[in-house]
Backbone as numpy.savetxt, mean C-alpha at the origin, in Angstrom:
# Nx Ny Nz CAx CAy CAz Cx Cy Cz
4.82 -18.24 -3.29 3.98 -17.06 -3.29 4.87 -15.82 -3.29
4.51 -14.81 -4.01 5.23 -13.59 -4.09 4.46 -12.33 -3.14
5.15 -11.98 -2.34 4.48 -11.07 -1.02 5.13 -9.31 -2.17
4.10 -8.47 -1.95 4.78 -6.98 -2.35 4.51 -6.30 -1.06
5.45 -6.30 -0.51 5.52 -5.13 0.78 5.36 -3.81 -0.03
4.20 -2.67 0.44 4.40 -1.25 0.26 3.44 -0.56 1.40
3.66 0.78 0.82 2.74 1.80 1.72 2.32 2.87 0.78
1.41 3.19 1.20 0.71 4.68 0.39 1.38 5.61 -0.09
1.71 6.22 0.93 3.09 7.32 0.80 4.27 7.22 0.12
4.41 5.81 -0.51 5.60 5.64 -1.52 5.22 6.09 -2.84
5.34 6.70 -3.31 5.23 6.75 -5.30 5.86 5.31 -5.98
6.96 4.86 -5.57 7.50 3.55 -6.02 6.33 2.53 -5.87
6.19 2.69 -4.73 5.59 1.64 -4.06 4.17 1.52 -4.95
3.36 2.58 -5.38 2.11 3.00 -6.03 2.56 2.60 -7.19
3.39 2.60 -7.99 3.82 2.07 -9.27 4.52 0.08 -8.85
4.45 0.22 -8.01 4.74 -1.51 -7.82 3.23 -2.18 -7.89
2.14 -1.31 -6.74 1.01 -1.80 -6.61 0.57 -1.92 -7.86
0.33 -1.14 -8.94 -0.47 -1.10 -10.01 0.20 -1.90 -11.12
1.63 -1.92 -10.74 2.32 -2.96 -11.78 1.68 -4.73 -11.56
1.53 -4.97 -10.20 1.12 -6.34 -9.61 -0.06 -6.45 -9.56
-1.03 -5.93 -9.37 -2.46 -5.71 -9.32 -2.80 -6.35 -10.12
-2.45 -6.28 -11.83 -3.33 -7.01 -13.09 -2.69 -8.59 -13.16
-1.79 -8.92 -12.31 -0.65 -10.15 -12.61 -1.65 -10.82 -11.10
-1.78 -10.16 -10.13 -2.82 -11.18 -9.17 -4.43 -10.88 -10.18
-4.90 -10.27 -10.73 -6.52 -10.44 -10.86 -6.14 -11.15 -12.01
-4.78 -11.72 -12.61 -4.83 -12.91 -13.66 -4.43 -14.02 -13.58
-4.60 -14.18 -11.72 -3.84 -15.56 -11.36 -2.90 -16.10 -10.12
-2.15 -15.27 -10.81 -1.00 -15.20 -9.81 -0.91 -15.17 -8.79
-0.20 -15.66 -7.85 -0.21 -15.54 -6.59 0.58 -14.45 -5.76
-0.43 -13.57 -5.46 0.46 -12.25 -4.84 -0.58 -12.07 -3.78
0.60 -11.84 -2.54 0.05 -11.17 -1.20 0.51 -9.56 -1.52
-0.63 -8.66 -0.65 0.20 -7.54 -0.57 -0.03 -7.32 1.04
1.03 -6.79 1.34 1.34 -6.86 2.88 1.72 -5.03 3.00
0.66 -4.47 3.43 0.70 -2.31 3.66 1.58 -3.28 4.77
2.69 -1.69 4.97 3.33 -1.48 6.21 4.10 0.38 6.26
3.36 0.13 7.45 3.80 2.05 7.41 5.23 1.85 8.24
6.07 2.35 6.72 7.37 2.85 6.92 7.61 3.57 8.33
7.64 4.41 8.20 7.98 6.03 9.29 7.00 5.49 10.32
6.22 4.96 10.48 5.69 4.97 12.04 5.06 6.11 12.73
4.26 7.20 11.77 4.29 8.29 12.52 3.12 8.45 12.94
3.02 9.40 13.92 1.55 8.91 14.74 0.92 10.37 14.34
1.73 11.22 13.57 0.71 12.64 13.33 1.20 13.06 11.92
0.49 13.66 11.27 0.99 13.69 9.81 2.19 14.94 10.03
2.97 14.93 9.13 4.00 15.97 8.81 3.97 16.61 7.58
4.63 17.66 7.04 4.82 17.89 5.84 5.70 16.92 4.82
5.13 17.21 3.71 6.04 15.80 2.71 7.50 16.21 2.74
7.93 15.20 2.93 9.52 14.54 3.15 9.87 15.25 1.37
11.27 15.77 1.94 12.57 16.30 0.11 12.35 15.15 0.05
12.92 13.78 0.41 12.49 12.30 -0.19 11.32 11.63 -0.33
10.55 12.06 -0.06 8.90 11.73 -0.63 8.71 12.39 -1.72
9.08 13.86 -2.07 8.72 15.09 -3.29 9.87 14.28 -4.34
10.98 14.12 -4.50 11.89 13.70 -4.98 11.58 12.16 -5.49
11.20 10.97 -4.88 10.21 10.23 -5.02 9.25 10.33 -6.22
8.11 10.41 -5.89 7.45 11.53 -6.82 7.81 11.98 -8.34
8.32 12.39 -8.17 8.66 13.22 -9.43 9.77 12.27 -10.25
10.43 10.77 -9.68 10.92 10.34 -10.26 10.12 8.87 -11.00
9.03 9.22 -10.01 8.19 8.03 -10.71 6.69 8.62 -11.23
6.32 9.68 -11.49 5.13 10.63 -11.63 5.05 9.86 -13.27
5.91 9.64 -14.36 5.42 9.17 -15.45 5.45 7.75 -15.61
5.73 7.28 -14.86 5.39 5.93 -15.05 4.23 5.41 -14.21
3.99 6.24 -13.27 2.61 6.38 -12.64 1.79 6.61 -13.18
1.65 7.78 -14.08 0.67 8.09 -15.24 0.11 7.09 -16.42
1.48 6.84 -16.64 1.10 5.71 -17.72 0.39 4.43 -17.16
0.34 4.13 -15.43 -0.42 3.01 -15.63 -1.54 3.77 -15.04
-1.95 4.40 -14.85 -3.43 5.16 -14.78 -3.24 6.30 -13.35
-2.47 6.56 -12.81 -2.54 7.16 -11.34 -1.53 8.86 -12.04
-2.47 9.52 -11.55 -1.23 11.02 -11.47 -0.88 11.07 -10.00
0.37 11.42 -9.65 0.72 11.67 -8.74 1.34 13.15 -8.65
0.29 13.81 -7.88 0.43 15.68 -7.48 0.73 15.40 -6.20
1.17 16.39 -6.07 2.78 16.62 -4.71 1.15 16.59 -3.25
1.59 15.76 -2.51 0.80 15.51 -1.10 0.81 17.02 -0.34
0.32 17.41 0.19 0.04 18.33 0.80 0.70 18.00 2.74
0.63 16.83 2.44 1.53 16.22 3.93 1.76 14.85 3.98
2.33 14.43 4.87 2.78 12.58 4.97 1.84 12.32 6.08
1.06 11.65 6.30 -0.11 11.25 7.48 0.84 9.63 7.33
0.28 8.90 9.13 0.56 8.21 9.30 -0.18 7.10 8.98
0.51 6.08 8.22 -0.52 4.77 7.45 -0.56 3.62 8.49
-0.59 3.73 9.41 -1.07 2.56 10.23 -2.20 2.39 10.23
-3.26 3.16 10.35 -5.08 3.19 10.22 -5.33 2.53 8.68
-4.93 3.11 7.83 -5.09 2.58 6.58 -4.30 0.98 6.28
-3.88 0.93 6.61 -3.10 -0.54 6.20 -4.66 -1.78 7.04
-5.12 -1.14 8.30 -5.87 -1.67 9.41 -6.80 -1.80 8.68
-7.62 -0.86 7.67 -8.62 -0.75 7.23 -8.16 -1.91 5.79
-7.04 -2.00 5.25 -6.76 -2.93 4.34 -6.85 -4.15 4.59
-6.76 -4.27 5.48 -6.76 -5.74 6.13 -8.08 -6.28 6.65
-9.08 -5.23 6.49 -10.58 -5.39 6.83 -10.91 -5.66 4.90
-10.31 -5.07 4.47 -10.88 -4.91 2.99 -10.44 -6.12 2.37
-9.35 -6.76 2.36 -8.65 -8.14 2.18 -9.55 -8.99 2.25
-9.92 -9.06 3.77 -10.99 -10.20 4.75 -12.36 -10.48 3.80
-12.62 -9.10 3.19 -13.74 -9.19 2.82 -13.85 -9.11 0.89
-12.59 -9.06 0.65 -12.36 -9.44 -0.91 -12.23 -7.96 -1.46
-11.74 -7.08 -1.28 -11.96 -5.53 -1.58 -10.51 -5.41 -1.53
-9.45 -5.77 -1.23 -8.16 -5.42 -1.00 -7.75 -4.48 -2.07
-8.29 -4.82 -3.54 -7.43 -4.54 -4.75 -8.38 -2.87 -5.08
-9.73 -3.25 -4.52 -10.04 -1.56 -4.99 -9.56 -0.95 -3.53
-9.45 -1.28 -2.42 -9.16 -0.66 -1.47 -7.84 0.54 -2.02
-6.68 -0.51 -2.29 -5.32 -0.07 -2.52 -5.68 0.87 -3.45
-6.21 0.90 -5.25 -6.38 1.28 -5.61 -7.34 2.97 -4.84
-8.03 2.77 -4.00 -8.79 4.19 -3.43 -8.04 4.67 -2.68
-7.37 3.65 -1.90 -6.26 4.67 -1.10 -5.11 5.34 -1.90
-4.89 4.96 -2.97 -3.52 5.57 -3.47 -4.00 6.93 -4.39
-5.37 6.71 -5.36 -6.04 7.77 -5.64 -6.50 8.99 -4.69
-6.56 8.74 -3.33 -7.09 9.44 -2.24 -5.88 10.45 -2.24
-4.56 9.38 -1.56 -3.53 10.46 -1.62 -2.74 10.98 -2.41
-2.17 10.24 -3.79 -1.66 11.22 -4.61 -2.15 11.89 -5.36
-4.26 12.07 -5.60 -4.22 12.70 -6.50 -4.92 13.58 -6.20
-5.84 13.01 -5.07 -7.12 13.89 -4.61 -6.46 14.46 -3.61
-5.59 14.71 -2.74 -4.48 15.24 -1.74 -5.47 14.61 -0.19
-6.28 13.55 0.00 -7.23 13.31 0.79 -6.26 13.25 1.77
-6.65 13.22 3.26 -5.55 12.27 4.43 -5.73 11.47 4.70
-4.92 9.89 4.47 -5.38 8.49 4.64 -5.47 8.69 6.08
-4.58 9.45 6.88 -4.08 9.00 8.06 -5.09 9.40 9.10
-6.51 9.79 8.29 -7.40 10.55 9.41 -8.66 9.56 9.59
-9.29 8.99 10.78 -9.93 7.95 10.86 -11.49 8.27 9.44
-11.98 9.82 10.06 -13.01 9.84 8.92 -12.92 9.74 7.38
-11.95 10.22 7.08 -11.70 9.99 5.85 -11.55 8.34 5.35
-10.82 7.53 6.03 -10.57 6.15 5.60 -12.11 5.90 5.95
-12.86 5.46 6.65 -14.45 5.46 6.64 -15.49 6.12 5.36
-14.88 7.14 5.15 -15.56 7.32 3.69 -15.02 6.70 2.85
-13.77 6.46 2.69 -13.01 5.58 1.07 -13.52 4.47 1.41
-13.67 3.63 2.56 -14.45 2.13 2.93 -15.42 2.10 2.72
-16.38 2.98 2.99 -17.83 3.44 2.47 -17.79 3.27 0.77
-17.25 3.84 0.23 -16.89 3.57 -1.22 -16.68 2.75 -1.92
-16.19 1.91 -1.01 -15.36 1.04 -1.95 -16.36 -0.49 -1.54
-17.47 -0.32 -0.92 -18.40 -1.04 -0.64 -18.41 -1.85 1.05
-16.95 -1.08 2.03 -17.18 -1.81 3.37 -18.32 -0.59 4.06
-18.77 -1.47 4.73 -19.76 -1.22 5.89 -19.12 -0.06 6.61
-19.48 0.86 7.20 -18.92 1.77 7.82 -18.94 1.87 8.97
-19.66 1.06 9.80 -19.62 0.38 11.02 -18.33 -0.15 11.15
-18.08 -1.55 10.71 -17.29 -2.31 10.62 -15.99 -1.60 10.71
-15.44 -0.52 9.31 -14.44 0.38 9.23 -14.27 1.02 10.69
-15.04 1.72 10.88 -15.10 2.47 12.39 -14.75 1.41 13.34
-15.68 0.48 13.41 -15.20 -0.35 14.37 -13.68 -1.15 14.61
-13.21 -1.55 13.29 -11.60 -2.06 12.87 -11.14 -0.64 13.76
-11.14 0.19 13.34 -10.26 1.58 14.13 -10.21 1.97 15.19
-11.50 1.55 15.57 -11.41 1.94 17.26 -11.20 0.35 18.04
-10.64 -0.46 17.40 -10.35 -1.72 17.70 -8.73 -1.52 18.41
-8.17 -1.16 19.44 -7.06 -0.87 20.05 -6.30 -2.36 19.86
-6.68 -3.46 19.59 -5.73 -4.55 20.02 -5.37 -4.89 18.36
-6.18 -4.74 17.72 -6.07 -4.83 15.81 -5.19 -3.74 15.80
-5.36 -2.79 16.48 -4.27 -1.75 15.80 -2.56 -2.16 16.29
-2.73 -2.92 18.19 -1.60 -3.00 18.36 -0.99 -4.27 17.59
-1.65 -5.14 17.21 -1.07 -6.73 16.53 -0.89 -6.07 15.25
-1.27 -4.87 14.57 -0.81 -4.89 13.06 0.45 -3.64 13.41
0.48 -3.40 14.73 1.69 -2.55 14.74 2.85 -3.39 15.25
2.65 -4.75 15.81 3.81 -5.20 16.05 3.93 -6.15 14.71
3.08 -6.60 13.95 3.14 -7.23 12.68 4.57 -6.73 11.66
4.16 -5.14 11.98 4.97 -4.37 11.04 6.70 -4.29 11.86
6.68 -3.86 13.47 7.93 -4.27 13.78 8.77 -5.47 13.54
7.57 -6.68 13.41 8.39 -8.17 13.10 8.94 -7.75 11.64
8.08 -7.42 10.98 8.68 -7.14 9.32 9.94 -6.32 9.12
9.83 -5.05 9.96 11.20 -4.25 9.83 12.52 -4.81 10.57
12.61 -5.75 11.52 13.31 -7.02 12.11 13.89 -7.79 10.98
12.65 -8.41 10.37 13.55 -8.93 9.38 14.22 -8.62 7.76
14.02 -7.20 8.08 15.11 -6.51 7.14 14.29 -6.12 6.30
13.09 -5.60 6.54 12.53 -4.76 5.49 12.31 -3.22 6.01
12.95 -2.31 5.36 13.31 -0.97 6.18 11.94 -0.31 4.84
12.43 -0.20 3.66 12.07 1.11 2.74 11.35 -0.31 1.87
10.33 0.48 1.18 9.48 0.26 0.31 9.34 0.63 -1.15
8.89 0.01 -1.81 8.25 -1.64 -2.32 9.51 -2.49 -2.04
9.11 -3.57 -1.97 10.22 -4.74 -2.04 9.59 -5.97 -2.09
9.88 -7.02 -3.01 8.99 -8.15 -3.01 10.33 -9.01 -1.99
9.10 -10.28 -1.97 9.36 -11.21 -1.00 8.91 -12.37 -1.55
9.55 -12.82 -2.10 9.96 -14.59 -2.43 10.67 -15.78 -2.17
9.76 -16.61 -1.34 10.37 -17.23 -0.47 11.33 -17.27 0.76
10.91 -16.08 1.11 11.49 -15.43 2.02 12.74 -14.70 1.79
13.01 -14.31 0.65 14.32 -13.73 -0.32 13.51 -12.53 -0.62
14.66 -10.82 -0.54 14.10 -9.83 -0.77 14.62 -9.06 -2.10
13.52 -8.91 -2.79 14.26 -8.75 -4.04 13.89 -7.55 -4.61
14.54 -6.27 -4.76 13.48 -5.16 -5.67 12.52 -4.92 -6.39
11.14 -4.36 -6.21 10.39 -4.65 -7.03 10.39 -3.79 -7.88
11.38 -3.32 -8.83 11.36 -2.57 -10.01 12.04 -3.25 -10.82
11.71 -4.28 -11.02 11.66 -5.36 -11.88 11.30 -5.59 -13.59
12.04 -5.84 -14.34 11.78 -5.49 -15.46 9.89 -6.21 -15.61
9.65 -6.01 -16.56 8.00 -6.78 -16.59 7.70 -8.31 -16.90
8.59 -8.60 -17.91 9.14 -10.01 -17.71 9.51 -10.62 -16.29
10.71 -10.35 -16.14 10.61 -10.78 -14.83 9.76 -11.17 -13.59
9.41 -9.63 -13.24 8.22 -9.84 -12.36 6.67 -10.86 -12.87
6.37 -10.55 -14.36 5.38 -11.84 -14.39 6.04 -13.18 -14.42
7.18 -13.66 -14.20 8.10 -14.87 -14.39 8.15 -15.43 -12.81
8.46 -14.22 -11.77 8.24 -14.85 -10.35 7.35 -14.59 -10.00
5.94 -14.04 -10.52 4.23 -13.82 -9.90 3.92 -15.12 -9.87
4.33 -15.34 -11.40 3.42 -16.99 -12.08 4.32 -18.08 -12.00
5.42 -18.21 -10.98 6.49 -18.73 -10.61 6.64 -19.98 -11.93
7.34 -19.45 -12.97 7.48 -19.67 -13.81 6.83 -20.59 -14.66
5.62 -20.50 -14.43 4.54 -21.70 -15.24 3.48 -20.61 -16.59
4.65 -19.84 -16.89 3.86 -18.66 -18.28 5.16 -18.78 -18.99
């Protein structure tokens, strides 16, 4: 199985998601595993390496359907990854990712604010109960926050990065390639 570690706030990472997205809805076996990088518990202004980011992947973002306009701030993705993992459960994972990444690079939304992820869940067809409830769920939030410390333990710092067989491999992967270890070589 091929795991794509990312987070919202990456532009790479948003061009990994949308690169893998059509290679799992054709088969393939792909986990995607959100993990908020930075850990931050209040949004900040966007990182010179988030803007820089950005602008080095803004056309290849375009070309697979996403514009990416400069964030207005970095909010913390731990709530959203929480709410992904409600959306997973319930078969929504792939428009989830897809609404969250439209939310923040294009619509400048804040993932990192509980109402807002409740309306993109609302959207994207979860219950808004449920959403609310995942969030104000204190022990879901602490098991997907130590989820993410076990992950940065075992050597996953910066984002996208696939994970094959427990081997970490860049996911800016030519396109061959990456459909060669999605479909672990049976295409």
């Amino acid at each position: 199985m091929l795991v794509l570690h990312h987070d919202v706030t990456s532009a790479a990472s948003a061009v990994a998601v949308l690169r893998t997205q059509p290679l799992a809805d054709a088969g393939a076996h792909i986990a995607f595993s959100g993990i908020d990088t930075l850990g931050l518990a209040i949004s900040i202004p966007p990182s010179r390496e988030l803007l820089a980011e950005r602008e080095r992947y803004a056309d290849r973002a375009a070309a697979l359907g996403l514009e990416l306009r400069a964030p207005s701030r970095q909010p913390p993705t731990l709530a959203c990854h929480l709410v992904g993992d409600l959306a997973q459960e319930q078969g929504l994972g792939a428009a989830w990712r897809l609404a969250c990444l439209r939310a923040f690079w294009t619509e400048d939304r804040d993932v990192g604010d509980h109402g807002e992820l409740v309306a993109l869940g609302r959207d994207i067809g979860l219950d808004a109960a449920e959403v609310t409830a995942r969030l104000d769920d204190r022990a879901a939030m602490q098991g997907l926050r130590s989820r993410m410390v076990a992950q940065r333990n075992r050597g996953i710092g910066g984002v996208p990065v696939l994970e094959v067989d427990g081997a970490f491999v860049p996911a800016d992967l030519a396109d061959a390639d990456l459909e060669q270890l999605a479909f672990g070589g049976t295409r």
